[in-house]
PDB file of C-alpha atoms and ligand atoms in Angstrom:
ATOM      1  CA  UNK Y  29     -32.419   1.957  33.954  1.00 73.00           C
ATOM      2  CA  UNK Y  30     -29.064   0.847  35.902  1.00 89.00           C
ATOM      3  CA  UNK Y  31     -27.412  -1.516  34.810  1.00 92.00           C
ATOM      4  CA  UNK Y  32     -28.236  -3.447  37.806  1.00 92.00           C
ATOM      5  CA  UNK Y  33     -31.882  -2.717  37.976  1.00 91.00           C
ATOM      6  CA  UNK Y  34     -31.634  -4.161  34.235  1.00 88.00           C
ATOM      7  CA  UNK Y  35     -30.606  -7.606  35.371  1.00 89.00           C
ATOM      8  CA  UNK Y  36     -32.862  -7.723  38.699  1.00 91.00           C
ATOM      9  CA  UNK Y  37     -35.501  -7.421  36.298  1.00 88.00           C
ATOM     10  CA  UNK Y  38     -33.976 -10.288  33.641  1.00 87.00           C
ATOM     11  CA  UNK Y  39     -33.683 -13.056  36.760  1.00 86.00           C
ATOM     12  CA  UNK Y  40     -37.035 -11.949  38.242  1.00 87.00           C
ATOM     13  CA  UNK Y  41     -39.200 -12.792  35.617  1.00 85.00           C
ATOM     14  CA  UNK Y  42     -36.372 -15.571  34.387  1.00 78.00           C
ATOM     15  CA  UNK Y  43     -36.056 -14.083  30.964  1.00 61.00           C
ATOM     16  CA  UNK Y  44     -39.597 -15.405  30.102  1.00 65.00           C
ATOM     17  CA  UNK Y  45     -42.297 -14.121  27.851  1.00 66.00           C
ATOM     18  CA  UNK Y  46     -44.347 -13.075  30.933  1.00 78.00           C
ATOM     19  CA  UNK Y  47     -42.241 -10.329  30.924  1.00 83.00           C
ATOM     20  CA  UNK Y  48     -44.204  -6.684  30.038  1.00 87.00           C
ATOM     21  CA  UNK Y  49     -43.233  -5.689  26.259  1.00 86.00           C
ATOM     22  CA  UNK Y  50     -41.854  -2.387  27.017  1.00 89.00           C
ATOM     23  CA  UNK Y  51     -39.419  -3.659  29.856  1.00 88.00           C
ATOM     24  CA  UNK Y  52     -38.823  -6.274  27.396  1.00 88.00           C
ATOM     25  CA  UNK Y  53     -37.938  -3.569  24.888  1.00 89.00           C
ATOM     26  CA  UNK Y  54     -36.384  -1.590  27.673  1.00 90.00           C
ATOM     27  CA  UNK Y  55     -34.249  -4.333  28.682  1.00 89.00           C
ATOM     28  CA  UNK Y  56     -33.757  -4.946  24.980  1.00 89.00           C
ATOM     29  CA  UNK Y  57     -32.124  -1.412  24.214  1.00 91.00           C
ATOM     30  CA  UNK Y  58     -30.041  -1.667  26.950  1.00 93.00           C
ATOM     31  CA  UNK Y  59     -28.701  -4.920  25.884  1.00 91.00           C
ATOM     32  CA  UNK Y  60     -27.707  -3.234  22.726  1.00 92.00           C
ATOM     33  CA  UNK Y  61     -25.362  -0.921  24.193  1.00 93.00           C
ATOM     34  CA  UNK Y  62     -23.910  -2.441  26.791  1.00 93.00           C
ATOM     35  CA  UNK Y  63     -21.648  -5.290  26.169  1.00 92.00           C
ATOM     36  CA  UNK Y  64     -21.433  -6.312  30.338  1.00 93.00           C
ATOM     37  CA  UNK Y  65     -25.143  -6.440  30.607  1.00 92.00           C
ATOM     38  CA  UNK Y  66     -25.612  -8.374  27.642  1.00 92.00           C
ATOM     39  CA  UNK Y  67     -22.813 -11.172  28.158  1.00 92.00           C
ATOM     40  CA  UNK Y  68     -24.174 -11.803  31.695  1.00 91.00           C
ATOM     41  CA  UNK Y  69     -27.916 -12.108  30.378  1.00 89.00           C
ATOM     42  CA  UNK Y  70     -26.611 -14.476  28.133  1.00 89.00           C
ATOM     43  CA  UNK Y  71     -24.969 -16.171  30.775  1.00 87.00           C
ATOM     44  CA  UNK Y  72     -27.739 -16.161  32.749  1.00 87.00           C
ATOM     45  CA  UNK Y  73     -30.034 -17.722  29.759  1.00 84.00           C
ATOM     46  CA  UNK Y  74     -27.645 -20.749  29.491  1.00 83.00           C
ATOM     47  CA  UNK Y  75     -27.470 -21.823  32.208  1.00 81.00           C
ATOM     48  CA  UNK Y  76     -31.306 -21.815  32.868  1.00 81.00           C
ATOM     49  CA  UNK Y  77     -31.634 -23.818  29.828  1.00 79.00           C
ATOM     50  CA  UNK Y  78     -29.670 -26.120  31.355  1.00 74.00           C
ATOM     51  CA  UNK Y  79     -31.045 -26.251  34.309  1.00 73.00           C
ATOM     52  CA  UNK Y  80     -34.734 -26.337  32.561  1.00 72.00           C
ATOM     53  CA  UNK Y  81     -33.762 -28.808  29.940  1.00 69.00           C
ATOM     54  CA  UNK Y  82     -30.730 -31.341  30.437  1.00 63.00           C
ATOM     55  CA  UNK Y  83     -30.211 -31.083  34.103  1.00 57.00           C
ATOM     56  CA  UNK Y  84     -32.637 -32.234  35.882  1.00 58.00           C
ATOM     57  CA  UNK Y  85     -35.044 -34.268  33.618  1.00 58.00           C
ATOM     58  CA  UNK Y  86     -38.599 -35.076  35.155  1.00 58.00           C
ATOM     59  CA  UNK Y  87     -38.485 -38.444  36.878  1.00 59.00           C
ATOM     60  CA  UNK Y  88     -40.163 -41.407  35.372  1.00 63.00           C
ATOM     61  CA  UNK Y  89     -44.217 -41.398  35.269  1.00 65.00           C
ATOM     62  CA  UNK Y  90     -45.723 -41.805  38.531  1.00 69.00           C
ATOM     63  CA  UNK Y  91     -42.813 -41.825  40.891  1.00 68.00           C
ATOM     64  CA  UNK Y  92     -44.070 -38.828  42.231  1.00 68.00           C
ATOM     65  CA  UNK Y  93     -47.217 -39.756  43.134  1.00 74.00           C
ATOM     66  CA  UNK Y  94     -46.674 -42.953  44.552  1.00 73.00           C
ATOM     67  CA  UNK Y  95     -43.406 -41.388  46.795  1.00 71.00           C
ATOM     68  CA  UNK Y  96     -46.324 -38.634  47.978  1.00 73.00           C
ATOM     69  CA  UNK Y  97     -48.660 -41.310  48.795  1.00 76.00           C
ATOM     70  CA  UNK Y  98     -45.811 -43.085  50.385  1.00 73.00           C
ATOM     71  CA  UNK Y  99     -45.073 -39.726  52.518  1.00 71.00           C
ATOM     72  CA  UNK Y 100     -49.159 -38.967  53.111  1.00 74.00           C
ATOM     73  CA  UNK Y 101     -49.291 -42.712  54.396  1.00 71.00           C
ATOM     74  CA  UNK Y 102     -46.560 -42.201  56.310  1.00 66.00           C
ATOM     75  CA  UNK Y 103     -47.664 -39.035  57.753  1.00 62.00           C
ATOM     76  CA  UNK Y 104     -51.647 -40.260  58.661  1.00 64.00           C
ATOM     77  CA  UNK Y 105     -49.927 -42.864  60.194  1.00 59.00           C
ATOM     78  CA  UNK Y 106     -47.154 -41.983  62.833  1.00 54.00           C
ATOM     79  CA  UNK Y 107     -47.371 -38.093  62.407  1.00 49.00           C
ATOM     80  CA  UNK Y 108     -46.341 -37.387  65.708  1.00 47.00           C
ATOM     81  CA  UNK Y 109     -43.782 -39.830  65.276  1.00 50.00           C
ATOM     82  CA  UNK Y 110     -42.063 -38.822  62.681  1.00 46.00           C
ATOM     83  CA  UNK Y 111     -42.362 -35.122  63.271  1.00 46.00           C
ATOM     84  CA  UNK Y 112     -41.636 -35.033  66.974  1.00 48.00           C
ATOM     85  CA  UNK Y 113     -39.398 -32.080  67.343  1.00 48.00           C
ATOM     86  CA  UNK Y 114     -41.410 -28.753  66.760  1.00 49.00           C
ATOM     87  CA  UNK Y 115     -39.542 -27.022  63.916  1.00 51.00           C
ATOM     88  CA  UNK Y 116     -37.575 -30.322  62.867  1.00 57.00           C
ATOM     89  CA  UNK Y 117     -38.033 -33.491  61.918  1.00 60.00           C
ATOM     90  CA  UNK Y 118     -37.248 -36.784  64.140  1.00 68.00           C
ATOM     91  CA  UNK Y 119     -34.542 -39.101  63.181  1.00 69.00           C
ATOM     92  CA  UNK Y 120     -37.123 -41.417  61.908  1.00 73.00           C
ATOM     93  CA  UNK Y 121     -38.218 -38.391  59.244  1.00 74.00           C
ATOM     94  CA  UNK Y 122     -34.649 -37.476  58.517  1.00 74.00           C
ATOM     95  CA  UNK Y 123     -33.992 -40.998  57.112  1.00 75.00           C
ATOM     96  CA  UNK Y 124     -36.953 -40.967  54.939  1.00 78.00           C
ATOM     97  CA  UNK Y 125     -36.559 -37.728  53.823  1.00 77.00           C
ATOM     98  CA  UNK Y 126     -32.979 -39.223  52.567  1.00 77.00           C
ATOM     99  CA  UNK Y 127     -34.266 -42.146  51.160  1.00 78.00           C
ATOM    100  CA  UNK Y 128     -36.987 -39.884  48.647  1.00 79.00           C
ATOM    101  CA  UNK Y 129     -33.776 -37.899  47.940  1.00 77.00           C
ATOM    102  CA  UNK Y 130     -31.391 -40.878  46.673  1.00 75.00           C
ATOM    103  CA  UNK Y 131     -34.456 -42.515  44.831  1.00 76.00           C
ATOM    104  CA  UNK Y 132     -35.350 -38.640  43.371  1.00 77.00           C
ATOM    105  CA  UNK Y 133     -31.520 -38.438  42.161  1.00 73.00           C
ATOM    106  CA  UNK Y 134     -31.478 -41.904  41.289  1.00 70.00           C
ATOM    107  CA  UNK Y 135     -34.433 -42.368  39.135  1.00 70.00           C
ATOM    108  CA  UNK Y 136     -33.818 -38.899  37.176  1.00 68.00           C
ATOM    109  CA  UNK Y 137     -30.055 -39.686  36.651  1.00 64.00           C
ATOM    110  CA  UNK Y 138     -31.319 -43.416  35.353  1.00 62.00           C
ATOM    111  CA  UNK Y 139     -34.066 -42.854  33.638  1.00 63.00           C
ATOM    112  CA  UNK Y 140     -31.889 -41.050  31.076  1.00 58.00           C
ATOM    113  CA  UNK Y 141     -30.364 -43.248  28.300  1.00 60.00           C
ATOM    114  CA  UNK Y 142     -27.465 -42.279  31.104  1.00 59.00           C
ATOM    115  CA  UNK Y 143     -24.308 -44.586  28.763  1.00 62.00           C
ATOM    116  CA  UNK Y 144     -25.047 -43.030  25.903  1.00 64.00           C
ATOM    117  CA  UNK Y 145     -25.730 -39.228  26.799  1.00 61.00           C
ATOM    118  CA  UNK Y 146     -22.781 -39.537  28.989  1.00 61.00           C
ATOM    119  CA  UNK Y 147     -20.470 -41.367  25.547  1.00 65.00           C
ATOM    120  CA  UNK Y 148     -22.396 -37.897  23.706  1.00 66.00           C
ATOM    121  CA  UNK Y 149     -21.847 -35.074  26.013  1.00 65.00           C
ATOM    122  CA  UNK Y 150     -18.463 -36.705  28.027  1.00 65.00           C
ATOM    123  CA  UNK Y 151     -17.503 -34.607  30.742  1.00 58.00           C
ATOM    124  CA  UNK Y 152     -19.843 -31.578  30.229  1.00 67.00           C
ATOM    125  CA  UNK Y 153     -22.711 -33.820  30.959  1.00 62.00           C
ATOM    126  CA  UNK Y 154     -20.993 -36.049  34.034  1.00 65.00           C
ATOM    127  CA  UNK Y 155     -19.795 -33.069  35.680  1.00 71.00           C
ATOM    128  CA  UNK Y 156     -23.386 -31.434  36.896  1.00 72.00           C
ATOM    129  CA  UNK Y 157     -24.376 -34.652  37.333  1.00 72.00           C
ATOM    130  CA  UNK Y 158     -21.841 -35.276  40.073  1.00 75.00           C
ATOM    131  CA  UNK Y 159     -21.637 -31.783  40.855  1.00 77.00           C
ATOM    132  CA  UNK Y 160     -25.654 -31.953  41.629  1.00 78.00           C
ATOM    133  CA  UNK Y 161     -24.857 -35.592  43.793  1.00 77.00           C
ATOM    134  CA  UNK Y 162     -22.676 -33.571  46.029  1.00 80.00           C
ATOM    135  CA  UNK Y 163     -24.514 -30.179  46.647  1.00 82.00           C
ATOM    136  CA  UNK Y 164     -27.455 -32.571  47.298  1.00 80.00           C
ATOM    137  CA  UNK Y 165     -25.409 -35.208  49.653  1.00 79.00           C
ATOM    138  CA  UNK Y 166     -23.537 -32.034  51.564  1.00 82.00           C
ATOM    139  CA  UNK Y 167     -25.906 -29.963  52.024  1.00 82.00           C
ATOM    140  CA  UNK Y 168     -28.152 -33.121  53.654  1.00 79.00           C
ATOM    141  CA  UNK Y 169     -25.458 -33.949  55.936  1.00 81.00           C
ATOM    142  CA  UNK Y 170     -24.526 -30.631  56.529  1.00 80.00           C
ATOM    143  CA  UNK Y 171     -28.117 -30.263  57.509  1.00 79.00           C
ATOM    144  CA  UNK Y 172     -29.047 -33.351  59.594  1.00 76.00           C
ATOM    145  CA  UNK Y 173     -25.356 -32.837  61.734  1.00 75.00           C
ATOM    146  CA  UNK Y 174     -26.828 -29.347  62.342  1.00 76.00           C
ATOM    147  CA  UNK Y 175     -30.016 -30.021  63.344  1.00 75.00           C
ATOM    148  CA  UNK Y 176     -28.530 -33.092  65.371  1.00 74.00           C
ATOM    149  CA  UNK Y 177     -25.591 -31.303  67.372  1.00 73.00           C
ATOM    150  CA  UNK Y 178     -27.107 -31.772  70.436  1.00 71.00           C
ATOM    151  CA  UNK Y 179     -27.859 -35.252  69.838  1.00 71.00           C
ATOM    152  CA  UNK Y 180     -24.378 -35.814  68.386  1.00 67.00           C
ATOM    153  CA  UNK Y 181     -22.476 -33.689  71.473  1.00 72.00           C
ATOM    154  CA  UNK Y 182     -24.205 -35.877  73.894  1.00 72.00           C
ATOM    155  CA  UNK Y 183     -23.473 -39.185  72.382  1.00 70.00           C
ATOM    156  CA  UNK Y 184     -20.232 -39.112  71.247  1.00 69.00           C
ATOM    157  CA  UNK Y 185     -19.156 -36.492  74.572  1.00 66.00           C
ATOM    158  CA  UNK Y 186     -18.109 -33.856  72.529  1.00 60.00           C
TER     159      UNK Y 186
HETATM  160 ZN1   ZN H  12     -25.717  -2.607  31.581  1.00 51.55          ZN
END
């Protein structure tokens, strides 16, 4: 197998143990003898740990449940309301799909002994912490401006 066909195969099945033996063993061999292949399936298993394990830790018991309830209520209630636009959502659903987001990131970030893994791990623990804030913030604003252009051109005259 190619050497890119080797790692298509690692990230598809996430390096876990559903993996088939023999393309385990397969995958395996080729580790062995090739140094590129192997550094970047390393790579590759780090960071998922971190992702599975220290970066995102499950939110306290029950959050999620009572924020779905919160969204089903929401939903049974003022449907078309809050999911006027076909393909979008209204501004009304925008702003409480932001509001589950900051209590999401909130309530994991918090519901870690946060002082002391921070005093522990220093910068290498902050960093994807803030790093995950931002992706989370831009990429909300990036995509409530986009789906609001038209709204936003009209208003402000642009
Ligand atoms: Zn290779």
């Amino acid at each position: 197998m190619s050497c890119t066909r080797i790692l298509d195969k690692v990230y598809e099945y996430g390096g876990g143990e559903d993996m088939p033996l023999l393309l385990q063993l397969r995958i395996g061999l080729h580790l062995l003898i090739c140094p590129g292949c192997a550094q970047e399936v390393e790579r590759f298993e780090v960071t998922r740990d971190i992702l599975r394990n220290d970066f995102l830790p499950p939110a306290p018991e029950g959050l999620e449940d009572s924020i779905m309830a919160l969204v089903a209520a929401r939903e049974e209630t003022s449907a078309a309301e809050v999911f006027e636009a076909p393909g979008g959502l209204s501004t009304r659903g925008w702003a409480i799909s932001g509001i589950i987001i900051m209590v999401s990131l909130v309530t994991a970030f918090f519901g870690l002994n946060f002082e002391r893994i921070a005093h522990e791990a220093g910068m290498s623990f902050l960093l994807p912490v803030g790093i995950t804030i931002g992706i989370v913030l831009t990429s909300y604003g990036a995509l409530f401006i986009g789906s609001h252009l038209k709204e936003f051109s009209e208003r402000f005259g642009l």
